[in-house]
XYZ file of C-alpha atoms in Angstrom:
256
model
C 3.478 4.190 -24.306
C 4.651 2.556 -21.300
C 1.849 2.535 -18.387
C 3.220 2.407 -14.695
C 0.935 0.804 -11.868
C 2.275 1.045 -8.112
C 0.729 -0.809 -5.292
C -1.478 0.630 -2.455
C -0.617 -1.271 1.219
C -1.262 1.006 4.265
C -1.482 -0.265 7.565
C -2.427 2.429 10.277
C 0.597 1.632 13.222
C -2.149 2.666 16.085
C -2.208 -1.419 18.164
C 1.676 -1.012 19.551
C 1.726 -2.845 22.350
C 3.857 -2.134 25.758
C 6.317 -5.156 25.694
C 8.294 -5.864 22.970
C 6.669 -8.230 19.899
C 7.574 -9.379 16.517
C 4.851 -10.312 14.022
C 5.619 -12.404 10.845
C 3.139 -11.848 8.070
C 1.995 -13.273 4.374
C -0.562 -12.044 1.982
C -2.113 -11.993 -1.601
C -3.062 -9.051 -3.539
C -4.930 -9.079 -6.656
C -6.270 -6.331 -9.080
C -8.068 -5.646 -12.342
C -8.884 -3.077 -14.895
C -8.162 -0.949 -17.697
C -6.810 2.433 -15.701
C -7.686 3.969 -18.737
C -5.410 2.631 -21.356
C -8.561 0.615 -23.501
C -6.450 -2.634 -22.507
C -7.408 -5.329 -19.481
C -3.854 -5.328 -16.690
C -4.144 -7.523 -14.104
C -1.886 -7.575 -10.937
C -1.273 -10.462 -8.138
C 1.703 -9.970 -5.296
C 2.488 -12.453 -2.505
C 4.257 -10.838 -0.379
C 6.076 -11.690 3.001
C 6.908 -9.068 5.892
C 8.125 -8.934 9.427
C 7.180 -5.999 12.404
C 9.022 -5.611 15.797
C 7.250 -3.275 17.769
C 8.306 -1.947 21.461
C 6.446 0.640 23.396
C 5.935 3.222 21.237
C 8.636 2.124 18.373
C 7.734 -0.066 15.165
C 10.122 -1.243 12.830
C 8.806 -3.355 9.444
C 9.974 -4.842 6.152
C 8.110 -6.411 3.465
C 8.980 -8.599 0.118
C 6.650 -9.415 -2.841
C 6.493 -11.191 -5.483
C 4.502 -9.936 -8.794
C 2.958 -11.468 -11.312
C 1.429 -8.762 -14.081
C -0.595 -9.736 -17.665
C -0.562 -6.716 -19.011
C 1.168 -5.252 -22.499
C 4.832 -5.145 -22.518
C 5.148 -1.177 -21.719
C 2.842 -1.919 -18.577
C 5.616 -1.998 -15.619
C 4.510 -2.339 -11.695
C 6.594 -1.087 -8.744
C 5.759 -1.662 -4.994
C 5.859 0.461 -2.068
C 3.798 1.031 0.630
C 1.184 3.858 -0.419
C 0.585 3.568 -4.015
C 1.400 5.964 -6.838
C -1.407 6.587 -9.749
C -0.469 5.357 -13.397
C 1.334 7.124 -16.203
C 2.214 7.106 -19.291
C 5.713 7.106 -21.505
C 6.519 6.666 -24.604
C 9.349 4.184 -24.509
C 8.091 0.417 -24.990
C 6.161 -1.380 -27.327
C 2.323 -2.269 -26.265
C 3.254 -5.692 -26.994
C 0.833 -8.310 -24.574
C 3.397 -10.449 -22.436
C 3.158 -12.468 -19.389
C 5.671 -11.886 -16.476
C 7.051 -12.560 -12.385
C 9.018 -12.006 -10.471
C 10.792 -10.384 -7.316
C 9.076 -7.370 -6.534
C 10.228 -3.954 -4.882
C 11.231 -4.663 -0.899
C 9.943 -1.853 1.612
C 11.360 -1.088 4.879
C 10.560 1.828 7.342
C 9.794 2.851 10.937
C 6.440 3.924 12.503
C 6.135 6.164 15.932
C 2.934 6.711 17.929
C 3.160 10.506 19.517
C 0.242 9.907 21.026
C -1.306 6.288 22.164
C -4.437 5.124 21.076
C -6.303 4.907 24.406
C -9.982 4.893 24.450
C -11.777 8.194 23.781
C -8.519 9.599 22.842
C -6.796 10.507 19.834
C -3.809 8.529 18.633
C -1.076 10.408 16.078
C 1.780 8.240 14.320
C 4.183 9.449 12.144
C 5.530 6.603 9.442
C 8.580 6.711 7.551
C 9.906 4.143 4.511
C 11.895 3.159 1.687
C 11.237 1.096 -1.124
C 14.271 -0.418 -2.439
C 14.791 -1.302 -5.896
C 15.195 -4.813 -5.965
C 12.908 -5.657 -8.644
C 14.164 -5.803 -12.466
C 13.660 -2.770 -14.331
C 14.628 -4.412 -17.315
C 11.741 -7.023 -17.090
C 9.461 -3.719 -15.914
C 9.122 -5.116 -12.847
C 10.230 -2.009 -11.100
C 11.941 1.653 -11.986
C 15.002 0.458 -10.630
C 14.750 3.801 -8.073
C 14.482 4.400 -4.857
C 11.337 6.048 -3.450
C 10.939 7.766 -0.171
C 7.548 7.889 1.889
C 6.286 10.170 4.964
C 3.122 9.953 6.163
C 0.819 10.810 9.216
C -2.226 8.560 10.652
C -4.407 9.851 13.018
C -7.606 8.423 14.981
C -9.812 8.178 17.811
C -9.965 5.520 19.181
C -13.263 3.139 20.702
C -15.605 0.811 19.239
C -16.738 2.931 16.569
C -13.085 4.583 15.397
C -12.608 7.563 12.487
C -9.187 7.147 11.143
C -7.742 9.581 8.792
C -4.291 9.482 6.570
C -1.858 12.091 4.961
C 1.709 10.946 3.104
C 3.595 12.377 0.586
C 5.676 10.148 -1.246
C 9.458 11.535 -2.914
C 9.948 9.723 -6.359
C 12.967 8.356 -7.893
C 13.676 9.395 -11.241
C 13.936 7.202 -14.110
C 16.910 8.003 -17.015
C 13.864 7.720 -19.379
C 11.025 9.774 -18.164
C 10.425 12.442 -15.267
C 7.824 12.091 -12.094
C 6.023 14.043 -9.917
C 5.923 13.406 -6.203
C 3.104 12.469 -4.831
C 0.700 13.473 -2.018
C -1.698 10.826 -0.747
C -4.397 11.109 1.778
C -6.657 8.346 2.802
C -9.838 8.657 5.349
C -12.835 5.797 6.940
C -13.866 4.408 9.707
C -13.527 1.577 11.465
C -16.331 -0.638 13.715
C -15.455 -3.356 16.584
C -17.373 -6.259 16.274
C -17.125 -8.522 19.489
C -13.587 -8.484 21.042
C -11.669 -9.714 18.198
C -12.680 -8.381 14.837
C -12.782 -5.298 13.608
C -14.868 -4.156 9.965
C -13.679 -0.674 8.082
C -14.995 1.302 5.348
C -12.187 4.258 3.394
C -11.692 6.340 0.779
C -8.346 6.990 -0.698
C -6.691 9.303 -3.107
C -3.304 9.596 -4.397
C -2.584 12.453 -6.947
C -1.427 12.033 -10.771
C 2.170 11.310 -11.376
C 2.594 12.898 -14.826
C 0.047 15.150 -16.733
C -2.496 13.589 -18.472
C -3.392 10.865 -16.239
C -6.565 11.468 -13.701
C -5.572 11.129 -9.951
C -6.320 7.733 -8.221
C -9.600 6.923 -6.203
C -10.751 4.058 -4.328
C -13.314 2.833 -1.657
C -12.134 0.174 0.035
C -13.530 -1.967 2.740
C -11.559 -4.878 4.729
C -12.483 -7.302 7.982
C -9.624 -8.089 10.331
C -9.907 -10.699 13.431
C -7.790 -12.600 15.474
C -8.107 -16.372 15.494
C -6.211 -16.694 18.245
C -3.600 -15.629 20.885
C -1.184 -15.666 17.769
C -2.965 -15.699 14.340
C -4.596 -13.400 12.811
C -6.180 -12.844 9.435
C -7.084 -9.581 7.545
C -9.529 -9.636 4.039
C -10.030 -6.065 1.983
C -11.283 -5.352 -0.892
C -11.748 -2.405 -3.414
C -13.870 -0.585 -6.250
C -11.960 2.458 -8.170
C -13.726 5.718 -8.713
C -11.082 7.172 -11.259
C -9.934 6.069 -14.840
C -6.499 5.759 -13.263
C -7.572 2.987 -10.385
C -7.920 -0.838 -11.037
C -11.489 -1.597 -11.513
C -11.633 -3.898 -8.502
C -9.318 -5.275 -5.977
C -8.808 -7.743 -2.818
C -6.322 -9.140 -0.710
C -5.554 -11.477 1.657
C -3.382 -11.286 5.059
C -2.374 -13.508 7.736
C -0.484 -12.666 10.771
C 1.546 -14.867 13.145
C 3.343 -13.382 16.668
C 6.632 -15.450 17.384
């Protein structure tokens, strides 16, 4: 039975600034749990990415790196909204230790409306995640995947933010997926003029019958250290057989 766990990184695009900026960025990922197979996985990325933003355009990309301890027919893709796990029988259950180059993702993000005070603030995102990681180490599919989605919020010091994407799925030669439909919803509370605390819930539904759809709360602190760096923690608790047990990640940001 081979077991397939995809990533979850969303970023809502609603902070575009007026003048043209590029942001390098780094983080750490890290999940646990048994997504209903009786067996422990565990997941870390490191991942690096890069934003240009201008006016109302954003343009990103983004690199990891995996590590997985899982059984052999466990195999983890990236991509920037997640897909729940599945099952196929085509690998042995074998435990193994492996890394490597993960799945890159690139895409563009447009705010229709801006996020001004009071207001609400609708982006429309659009990406690809490319299949540079080895499908032969199950790493990756070795397919391409293709991701809409729509963020909406209004913004102030206490801000509701709310999520919709549907995700097209490349097709492995060995097995056959569903697309997905994601939708993720929370809220999101200034402290002081730098940081800002959020509480979500997410949900992404099953890839293949027989698997439960993906839940997860998930709460994160993000605050600027300075006129430059900023840093981002998050962490999670899954409410479905199909979701890692627990989760948390790091970020840092730096504007060249």
């Amino acid at each position: 039975m081979k077991i397939i766990a995809i990533a979850v990184s969303t970023t809502l695009p609603f902070a575009q600034p007026a003048h043209a900026q590029i942001v390098a960025s780094s983080g750490a990922d890290y999940s646990s749990g048994r997504y209903g197979t009786g067996q422990r996985i565990s997941i870390a990325t490191a991942s690096l990415g890069l934003r240009a933003a201008h006016k109302r355009l954003t343009i990103f990309a983004a690199i990891p790196v995996v590590r997985i301890d899982a059984p052999a027919n466990v195999v983890v893709t990236g991509g920037p909204l997640g897909l729940p796990l599945f099952a196929d029988p085509t690998r042995p259950a074998t435990r193994i230790r492996r890394s490597g180059l993960g799945d890159a993702t690139i895409g563009g993000a447009y705010q229709l409306l801006d996020p001004k005070p009071g207001r609400v603030a609708l982006a429309l995102t659009g990406s690809i995640k490319l299949p540079t990681a080895s499908a032969a180490r199950g790493l990756g599919t070795g397919k391409t995947d293709f991701a809409i989605a729509a963020d909406v919020a209004r913004a102030g010091k206490i801000t509701p933010f709310a999520q919709i994407a549907y995700t097209v799925v490349g097709q492995p030669a060995s097995f056959r997926l569903k697309n997905i439909v994601a939708a993720k919803g929370g809220v999101a509370l200034r402290v002081g003029k730098t940081s800002n605390v959020s509480l979500s819930y997410s949900y992404a539904s099953r890839a293949i019958a027989g698997i439960a759809d993906r839940r997860e709360l998930g709460a994160g602190l993000e605050t600027a250290l300075s006129n430059r760096l900023s840093v981002g923690v998050q962490g999670s608790v899954g409410l479905s057989r199909s979701a890692p047990a627990a989760g948390a990640g790091l970020r840092l940001g730096l504007r060249l």
